CSV table of C-alpha atoms in Angstrom, one decimal:
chain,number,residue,atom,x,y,z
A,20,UNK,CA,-5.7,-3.1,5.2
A,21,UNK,CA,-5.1,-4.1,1.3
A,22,UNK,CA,-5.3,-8.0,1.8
A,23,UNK,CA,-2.6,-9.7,-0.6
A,24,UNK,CA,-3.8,-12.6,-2.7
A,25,UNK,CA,-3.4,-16.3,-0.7
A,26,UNK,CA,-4.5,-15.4,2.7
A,27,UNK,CA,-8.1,-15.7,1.8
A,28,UNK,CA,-9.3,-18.9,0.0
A,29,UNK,CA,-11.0,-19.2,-3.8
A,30,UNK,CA,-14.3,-19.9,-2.8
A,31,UNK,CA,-14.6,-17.3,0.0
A,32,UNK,CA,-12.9,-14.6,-2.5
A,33,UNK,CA,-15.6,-15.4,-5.2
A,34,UNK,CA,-18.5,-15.0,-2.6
A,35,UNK,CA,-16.6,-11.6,-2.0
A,36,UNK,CA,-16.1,-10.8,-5.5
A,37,UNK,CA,-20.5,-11.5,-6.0
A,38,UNK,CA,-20.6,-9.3,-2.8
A,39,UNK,CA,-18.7,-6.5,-4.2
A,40,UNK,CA,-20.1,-6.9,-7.8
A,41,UNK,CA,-23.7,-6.5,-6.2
A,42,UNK,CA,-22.8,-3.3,-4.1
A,43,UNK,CA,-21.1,-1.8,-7.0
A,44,UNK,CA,-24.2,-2.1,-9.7
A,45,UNK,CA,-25.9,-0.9,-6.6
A,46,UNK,CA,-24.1,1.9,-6.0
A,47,UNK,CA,-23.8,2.8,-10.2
A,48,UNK,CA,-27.7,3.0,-9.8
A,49,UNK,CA,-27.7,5.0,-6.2
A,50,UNK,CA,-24.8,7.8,-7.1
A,51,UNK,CA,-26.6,8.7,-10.1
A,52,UNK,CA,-28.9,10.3,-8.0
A,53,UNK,CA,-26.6,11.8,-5.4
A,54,UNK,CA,-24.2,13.4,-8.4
A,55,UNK,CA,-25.1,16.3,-10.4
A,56,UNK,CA,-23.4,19.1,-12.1
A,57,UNK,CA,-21.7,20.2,-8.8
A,58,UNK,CA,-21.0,16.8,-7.5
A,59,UNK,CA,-19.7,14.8,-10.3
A,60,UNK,CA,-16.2,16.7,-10.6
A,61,UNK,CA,-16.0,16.5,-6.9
A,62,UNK,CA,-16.1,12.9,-6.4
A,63,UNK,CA,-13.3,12.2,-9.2
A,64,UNK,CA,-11.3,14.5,-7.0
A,65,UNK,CA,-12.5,13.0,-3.9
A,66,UNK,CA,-10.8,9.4,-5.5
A,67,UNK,CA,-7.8,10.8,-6.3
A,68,UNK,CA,-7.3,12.7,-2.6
A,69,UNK,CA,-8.3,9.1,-1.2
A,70,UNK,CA,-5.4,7.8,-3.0
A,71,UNK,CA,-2.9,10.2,-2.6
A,72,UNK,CA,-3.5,9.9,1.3
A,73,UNK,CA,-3.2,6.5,1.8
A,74,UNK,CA,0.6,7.1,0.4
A,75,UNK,CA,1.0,8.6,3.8
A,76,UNK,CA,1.4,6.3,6.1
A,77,UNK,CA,1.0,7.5,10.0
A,78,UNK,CA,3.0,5.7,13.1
A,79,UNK,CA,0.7,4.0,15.3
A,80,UNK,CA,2.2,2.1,18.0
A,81,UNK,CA,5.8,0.4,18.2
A,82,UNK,CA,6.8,-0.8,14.5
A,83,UNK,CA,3.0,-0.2,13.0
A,84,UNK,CA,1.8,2.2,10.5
A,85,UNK,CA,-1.6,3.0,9.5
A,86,UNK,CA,-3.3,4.9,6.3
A,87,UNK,CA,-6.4,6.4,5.8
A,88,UNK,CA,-9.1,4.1,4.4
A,89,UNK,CA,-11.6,6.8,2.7
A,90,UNK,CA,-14.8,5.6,3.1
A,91,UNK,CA,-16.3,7.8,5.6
A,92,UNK,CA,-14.6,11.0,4.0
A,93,UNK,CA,-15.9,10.0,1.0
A,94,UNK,CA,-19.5,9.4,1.9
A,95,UNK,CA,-20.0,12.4,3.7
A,96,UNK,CA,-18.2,14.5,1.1
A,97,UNK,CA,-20.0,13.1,-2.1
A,98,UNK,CA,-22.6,10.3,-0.4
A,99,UNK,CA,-22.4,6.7,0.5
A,100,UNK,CA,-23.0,5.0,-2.9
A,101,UNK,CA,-20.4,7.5,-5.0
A,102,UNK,CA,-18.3,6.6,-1.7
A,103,UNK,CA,-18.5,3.2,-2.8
A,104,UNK,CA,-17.4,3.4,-5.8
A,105,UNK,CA,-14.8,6.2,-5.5
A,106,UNK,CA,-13.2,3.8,-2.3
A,107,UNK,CA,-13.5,0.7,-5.2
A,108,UNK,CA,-11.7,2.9,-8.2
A,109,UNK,CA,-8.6,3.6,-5.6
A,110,UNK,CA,-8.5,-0.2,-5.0
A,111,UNK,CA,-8.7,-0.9,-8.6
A,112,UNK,CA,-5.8,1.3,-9.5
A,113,UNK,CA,-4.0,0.2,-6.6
A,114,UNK,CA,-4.2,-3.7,-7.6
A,115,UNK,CA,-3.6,-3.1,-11.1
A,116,UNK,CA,-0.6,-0.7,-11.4
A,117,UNK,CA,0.6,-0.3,-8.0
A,118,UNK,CA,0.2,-4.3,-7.3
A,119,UNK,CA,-1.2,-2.9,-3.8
A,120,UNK,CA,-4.2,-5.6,-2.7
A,121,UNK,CA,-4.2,-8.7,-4.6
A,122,UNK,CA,-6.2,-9.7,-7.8
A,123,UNK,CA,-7.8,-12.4,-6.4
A,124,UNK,CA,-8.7,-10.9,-3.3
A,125,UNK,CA,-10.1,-7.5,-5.1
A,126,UNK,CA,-13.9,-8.3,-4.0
A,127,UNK,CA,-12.3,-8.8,-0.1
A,128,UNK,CA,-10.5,-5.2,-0.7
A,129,UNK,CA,-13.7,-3.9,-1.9
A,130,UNK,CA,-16.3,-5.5,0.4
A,131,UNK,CA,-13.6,-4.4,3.3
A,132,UNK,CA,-12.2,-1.3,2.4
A,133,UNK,CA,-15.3,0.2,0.3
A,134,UNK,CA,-18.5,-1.1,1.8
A,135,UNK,CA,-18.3,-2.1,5.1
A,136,UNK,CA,-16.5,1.4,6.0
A,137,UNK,CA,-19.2,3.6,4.0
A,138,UNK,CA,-22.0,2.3,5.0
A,139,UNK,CA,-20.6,1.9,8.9
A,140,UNK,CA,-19.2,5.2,9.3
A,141,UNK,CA,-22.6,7.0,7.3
A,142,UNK,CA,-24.7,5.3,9.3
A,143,UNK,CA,-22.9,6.4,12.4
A,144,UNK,CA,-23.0,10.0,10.9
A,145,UNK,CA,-26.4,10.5,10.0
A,146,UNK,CA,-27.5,9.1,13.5
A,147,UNK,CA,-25.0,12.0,15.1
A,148,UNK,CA,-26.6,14.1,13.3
A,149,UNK,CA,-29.8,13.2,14.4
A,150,UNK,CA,-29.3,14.5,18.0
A,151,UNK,CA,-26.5,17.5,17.3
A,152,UNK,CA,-27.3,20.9,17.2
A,153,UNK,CA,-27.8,21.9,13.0
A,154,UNK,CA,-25.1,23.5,12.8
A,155,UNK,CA,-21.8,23.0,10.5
A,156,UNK,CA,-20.0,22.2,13.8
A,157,UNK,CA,-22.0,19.6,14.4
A,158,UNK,CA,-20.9,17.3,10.6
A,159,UNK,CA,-17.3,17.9,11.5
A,160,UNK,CA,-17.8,16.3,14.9
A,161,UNK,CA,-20.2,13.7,13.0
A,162,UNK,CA,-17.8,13.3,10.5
A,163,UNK,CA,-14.5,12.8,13.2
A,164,UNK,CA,-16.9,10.0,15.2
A,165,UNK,CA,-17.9,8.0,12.1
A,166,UNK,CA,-14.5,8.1,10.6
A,167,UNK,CA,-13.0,6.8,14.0
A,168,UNK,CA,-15.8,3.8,14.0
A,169,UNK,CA,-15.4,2.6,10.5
A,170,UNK,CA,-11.7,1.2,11.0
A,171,UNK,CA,-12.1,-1.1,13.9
A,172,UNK,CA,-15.2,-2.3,11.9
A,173,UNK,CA,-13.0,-3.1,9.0
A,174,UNK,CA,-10.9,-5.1,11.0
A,175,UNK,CA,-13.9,-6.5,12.4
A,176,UNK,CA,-15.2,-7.6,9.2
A,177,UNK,CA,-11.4,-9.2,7.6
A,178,UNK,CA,-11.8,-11.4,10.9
A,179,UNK,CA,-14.9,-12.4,9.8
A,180,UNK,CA,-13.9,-13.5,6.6
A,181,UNK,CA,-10.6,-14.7,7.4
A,182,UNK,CA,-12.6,-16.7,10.2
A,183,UNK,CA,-14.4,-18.0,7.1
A,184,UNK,CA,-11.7,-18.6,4.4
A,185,UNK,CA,-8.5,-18.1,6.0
A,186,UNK,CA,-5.9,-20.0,4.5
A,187,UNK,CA,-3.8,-21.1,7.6
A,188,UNK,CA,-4.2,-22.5,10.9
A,189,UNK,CA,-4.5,-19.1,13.2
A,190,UNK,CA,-6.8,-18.8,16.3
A,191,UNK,CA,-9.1,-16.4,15.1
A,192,UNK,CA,-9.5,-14.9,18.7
A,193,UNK,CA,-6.0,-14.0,18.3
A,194,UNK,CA,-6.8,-12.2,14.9
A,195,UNK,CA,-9.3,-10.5,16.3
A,196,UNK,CA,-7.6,-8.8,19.3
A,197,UNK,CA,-4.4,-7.8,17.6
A,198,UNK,CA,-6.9,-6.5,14.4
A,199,UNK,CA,-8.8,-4.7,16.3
A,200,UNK,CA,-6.4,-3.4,18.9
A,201,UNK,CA,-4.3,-1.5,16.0
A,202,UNK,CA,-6.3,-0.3,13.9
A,203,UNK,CA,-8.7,1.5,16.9
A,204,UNK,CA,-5.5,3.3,16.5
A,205,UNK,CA,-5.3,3.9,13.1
A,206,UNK,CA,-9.2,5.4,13.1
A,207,UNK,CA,-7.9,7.6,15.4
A,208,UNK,CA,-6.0,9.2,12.4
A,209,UNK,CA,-8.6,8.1,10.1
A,210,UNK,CA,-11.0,10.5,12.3
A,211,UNK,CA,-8.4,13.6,12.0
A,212,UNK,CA,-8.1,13.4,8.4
A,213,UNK,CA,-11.5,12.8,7.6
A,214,UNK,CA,-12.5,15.5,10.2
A,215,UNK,CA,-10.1,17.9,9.1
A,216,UNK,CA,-11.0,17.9,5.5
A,217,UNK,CA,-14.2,17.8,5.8
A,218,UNK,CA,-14.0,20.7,7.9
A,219,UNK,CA,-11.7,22.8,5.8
A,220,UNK,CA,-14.3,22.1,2.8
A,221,UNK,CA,-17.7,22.7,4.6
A,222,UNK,CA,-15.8,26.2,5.8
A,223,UNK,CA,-16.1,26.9,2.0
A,224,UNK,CA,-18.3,25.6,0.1
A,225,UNK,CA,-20.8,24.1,2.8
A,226,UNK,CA,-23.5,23.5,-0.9
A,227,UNK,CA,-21.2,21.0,-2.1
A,228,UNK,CA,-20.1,18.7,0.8
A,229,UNK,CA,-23.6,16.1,1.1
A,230,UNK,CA,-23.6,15.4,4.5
A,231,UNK,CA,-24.3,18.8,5.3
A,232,UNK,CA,-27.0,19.1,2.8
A,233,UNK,CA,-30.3,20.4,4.6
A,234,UNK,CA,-28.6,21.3,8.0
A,235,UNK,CA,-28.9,25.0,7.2
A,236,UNK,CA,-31.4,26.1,10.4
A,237,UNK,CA,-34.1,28.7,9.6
A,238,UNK,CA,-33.3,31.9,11.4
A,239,UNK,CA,-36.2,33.0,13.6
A,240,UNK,CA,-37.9,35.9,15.2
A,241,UNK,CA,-39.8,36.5,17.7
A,242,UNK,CA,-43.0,37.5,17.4
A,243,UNK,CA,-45.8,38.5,20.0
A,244,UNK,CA,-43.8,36.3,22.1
A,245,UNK,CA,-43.8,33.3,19.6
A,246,UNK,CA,-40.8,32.4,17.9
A,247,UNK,CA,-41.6,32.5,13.7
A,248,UNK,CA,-39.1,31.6,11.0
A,249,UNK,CA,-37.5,34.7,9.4
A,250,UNK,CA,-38.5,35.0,5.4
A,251,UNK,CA,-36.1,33.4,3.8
A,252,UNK,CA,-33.5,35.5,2.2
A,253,UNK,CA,-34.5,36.6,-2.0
A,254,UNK,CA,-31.3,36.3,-3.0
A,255,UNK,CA,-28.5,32.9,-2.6
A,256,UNK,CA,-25.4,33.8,-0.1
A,257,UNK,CA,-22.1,33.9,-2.6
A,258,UNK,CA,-20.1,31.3,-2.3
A,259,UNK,CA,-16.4,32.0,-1.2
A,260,UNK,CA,-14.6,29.5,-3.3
A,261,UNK,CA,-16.0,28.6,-6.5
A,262,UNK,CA,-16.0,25.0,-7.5
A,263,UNK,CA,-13.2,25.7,-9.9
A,264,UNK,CA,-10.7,26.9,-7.5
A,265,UNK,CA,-11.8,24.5,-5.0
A,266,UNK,CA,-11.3,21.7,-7.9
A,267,UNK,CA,-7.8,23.0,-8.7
A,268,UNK,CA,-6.8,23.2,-5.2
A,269,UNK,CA,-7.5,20.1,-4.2
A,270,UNK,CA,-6.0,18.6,-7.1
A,271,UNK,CA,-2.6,20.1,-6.3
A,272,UNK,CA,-3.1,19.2,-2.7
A,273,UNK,CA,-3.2,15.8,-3.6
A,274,UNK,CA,-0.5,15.9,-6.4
A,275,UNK,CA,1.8,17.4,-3.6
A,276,UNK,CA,1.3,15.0,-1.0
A,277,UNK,CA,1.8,11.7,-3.2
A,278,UNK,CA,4.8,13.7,-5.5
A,279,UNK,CA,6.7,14.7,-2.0
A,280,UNK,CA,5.4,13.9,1.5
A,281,UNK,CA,4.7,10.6,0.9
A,282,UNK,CA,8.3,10.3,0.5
A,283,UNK,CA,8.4,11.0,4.1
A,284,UNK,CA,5.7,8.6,5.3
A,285,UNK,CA,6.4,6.0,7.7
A,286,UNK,CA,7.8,2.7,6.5
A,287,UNK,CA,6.8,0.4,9.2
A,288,UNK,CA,4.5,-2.2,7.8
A,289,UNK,CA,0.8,-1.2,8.1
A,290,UNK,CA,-2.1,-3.2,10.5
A,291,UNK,CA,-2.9,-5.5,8.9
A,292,UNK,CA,1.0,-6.6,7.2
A,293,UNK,CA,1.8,-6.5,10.9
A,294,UNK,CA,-1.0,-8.8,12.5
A,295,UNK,CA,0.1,-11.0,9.5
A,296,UNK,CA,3.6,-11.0,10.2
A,297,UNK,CA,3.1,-12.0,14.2
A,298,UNK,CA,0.3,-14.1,13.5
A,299,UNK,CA,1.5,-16.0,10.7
A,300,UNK,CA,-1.5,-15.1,8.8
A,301,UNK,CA,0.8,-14.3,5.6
A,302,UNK,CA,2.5,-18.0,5.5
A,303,UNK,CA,0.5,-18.9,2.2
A,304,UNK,CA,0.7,-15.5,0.7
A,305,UNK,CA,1.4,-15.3,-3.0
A,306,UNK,CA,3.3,-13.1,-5.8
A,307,UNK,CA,1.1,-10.3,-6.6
A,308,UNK,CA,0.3,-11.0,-10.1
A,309,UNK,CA,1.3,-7.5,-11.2
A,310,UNK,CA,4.6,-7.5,-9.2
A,311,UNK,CA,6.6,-6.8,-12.4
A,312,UNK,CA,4.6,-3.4,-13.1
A,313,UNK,CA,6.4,-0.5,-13.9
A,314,UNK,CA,4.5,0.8,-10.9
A,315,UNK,CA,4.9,-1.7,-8.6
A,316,UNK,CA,5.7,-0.7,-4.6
A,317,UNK,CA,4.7,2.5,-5.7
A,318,UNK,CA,8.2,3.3,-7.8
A,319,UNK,CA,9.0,3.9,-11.3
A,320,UNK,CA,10.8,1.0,-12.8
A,321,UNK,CA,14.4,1.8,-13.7
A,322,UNK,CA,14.2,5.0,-11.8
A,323,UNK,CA,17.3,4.2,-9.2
A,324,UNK,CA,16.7,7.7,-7.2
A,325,UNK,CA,14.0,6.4,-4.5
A,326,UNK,CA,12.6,9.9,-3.7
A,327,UNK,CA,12.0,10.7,-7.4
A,328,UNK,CA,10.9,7.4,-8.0
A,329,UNK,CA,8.3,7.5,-5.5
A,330,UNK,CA,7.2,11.1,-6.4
A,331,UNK,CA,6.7,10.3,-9.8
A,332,UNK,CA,4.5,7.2,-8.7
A,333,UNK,CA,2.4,8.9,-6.7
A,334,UNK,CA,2.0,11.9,-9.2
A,335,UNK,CA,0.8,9.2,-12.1
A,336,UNK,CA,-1.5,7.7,-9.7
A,337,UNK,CA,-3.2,10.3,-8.5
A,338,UNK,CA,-3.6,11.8,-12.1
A,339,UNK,CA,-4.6,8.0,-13.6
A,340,UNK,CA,-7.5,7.8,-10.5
A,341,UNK,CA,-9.1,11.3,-11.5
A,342,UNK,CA,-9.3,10.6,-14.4
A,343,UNK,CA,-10.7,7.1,-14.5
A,344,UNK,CA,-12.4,8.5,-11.4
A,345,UNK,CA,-13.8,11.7,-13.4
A,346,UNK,CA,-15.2,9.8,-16.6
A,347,UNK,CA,-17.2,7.1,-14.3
A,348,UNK,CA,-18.9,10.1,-12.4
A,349,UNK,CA,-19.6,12.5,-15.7
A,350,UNK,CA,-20.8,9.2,-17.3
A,351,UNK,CA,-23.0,8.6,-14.3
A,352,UNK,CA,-24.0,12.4,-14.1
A,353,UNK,CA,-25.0,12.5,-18.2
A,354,UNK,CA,-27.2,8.9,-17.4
A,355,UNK,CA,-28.9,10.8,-15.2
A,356,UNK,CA,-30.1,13.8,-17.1
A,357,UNK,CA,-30.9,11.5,-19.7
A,358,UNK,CA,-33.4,9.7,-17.7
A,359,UNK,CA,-35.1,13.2,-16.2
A,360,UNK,CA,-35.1,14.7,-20.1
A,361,UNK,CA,-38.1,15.6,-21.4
A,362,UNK,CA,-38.3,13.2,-23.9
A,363,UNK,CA,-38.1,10.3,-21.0
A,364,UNK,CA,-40.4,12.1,-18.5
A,365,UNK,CA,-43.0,12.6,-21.5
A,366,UNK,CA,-43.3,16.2,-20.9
């Protein structure tokens, strides 16, 4: 769903770009109280996982592909305003070296791709969670639901825009149905990736995945015939995969699948290219403006072997968003202990 520069007009792309600009100051001031110690390393890893997935594009119906867009995995593993801004990093890297989303349209890609999905899909999840049983179970279904909602909406919300500022002559209902009839499809993945991880890391390190925060239920006994919570236990359960391990492993999972499997990803355009195409929505498109990067198309320039090219690609990427990833959140995470130090509280 990256939107390329020239299908959405300047004036609708700088009311975008204010948009975005707005959530993200937002969202600077809202994850410094969501990431700590435990949190911060996560969510650099949690940008670079978002990237290296969307490399692997998934078959969705007859000539369409479809990607994972992040923003629910990310706002249940870390919360919604570090989702924000993990979702906008990807993008960032993605226009910049990968000439992936245009330039222009970067405050579209963000309002899209970053806000409308996080704060759709966490909205969808907390209210899940509000009637399911407490129980772990209960955030991977959560998670599966809000993941599967958040696509349609984002094709929901490019109609609106291109409704607004599109650059050609298209009937919008037209837009609308084929948007939304595909990428229904594509949440469908979106909700077994974003399901599926979240899973796998709640299985281990349930402490460190903030949806699940709080859902812990008290055991209880009963007692003269009344049920009484249990006293809760002296010492914390160990965990079984420290943060380290859990770090390094997701790390290589995500060097792994954008250094090899990606090479095996579908090649059929995505939604959106594809609703261009047949819709003429694409007819004023323009030039990326960083179509002569070394990165561009996700391949190393001058690199003739196409597998090794696009390994290589995907391995810089998803080491260049970790990092720039990583130093946003530790800078976020030290801004935040400065503000509770002594010396500000006035203990």
């Amino acid at each position: 769903m990256h939107v390329p520069d020239g299908f959405i007009d300047a004036p609708t792309s700088a009311v975008t770009g204010v948009v975005a600009a707005g959530a993200l100051a937002v969202s600077l001031r809202g994850a410094r109280r969501e990431l700590d110690e435990r949190t911060a390393p996560l969510a650099g890893l949690v940008a670079a996982f978002i990237f290296a997935v969307q490399m692997l594009n998934f078959p969705v119906a007859a000539g369409t592909s479809g990607h994972l867009l992040g923003g629910a995995l990310a706002a249940i593993l870390v919360g919604p305003y570090t989702a924000v801004l993990c979702v906008s990093v990807v993008l960032l890297m993605q226009g910049v070296l990968f000439a992936d989303g245009g330039l222009t349209a970067l405050g579209v890609n963000i309002t899209d791709m970053a806000i409308v999905t996080t704060v759709v899909s966490y909205a969808v999840f907390r209210g899940l969670l509000a009637v399911l049983p407490r129980k772990r179970r209960s955030v991977t279904v959560a998670s599966f639901v809000a993941a599967l909602v958040s696509v349609p909406a984002a094709a929901v919300a490019f109609t609106l825009l291109y409704a607004i500022g599109g650059t050609t002559d298209v009937s919008i209902g037209k837009v609308a149905t084929a948007m939304i009839g595909v990428h229904v499809l594509i949440g469908v993945g979106e909700a077994f990736i974003t399901a599926l991880t979240v899973g796998a890391v709640v299985a281990v390190r349930p402490d460190l995945v903030y949806g699940a925060r709080g859902l812990r239920q008290r055991l209880q006994l009963r007692v003269n015939g009344a049920l009484v919570d249990a006293p809760a236990p002296t010492a914390p359960v160990a965990a079984r995969t420290s943060r380290r391990t859990l770090w390094v492993t997701g790390l290589v999972t995500s060097l792994v699948l954008a250094g090899f499997v990606s090479f095996y990803a579908s090649a059929n355009p995505d939604g959106l290219e594809k609703v261009a195409h047949d819709q003429g929505i694409d007819k004023k498109a323009k030039e990326h403006a960083t179509s002569d990067s070394p990165l561009a198309d996700y391949g190393v320039k001058d690199v003739s072997d196409a597998r090794l090219s696009g390994g290589l690609a995907g391995v810089i990427g998803v080491g260049v968003t970790v990092v720039a990833g990583s130093a946003v959140f530790w800078a976020l995470r030290r801004r935040r202990a400065d503000d509770v130090s002594p010396v500000n509280t006035g203990v």
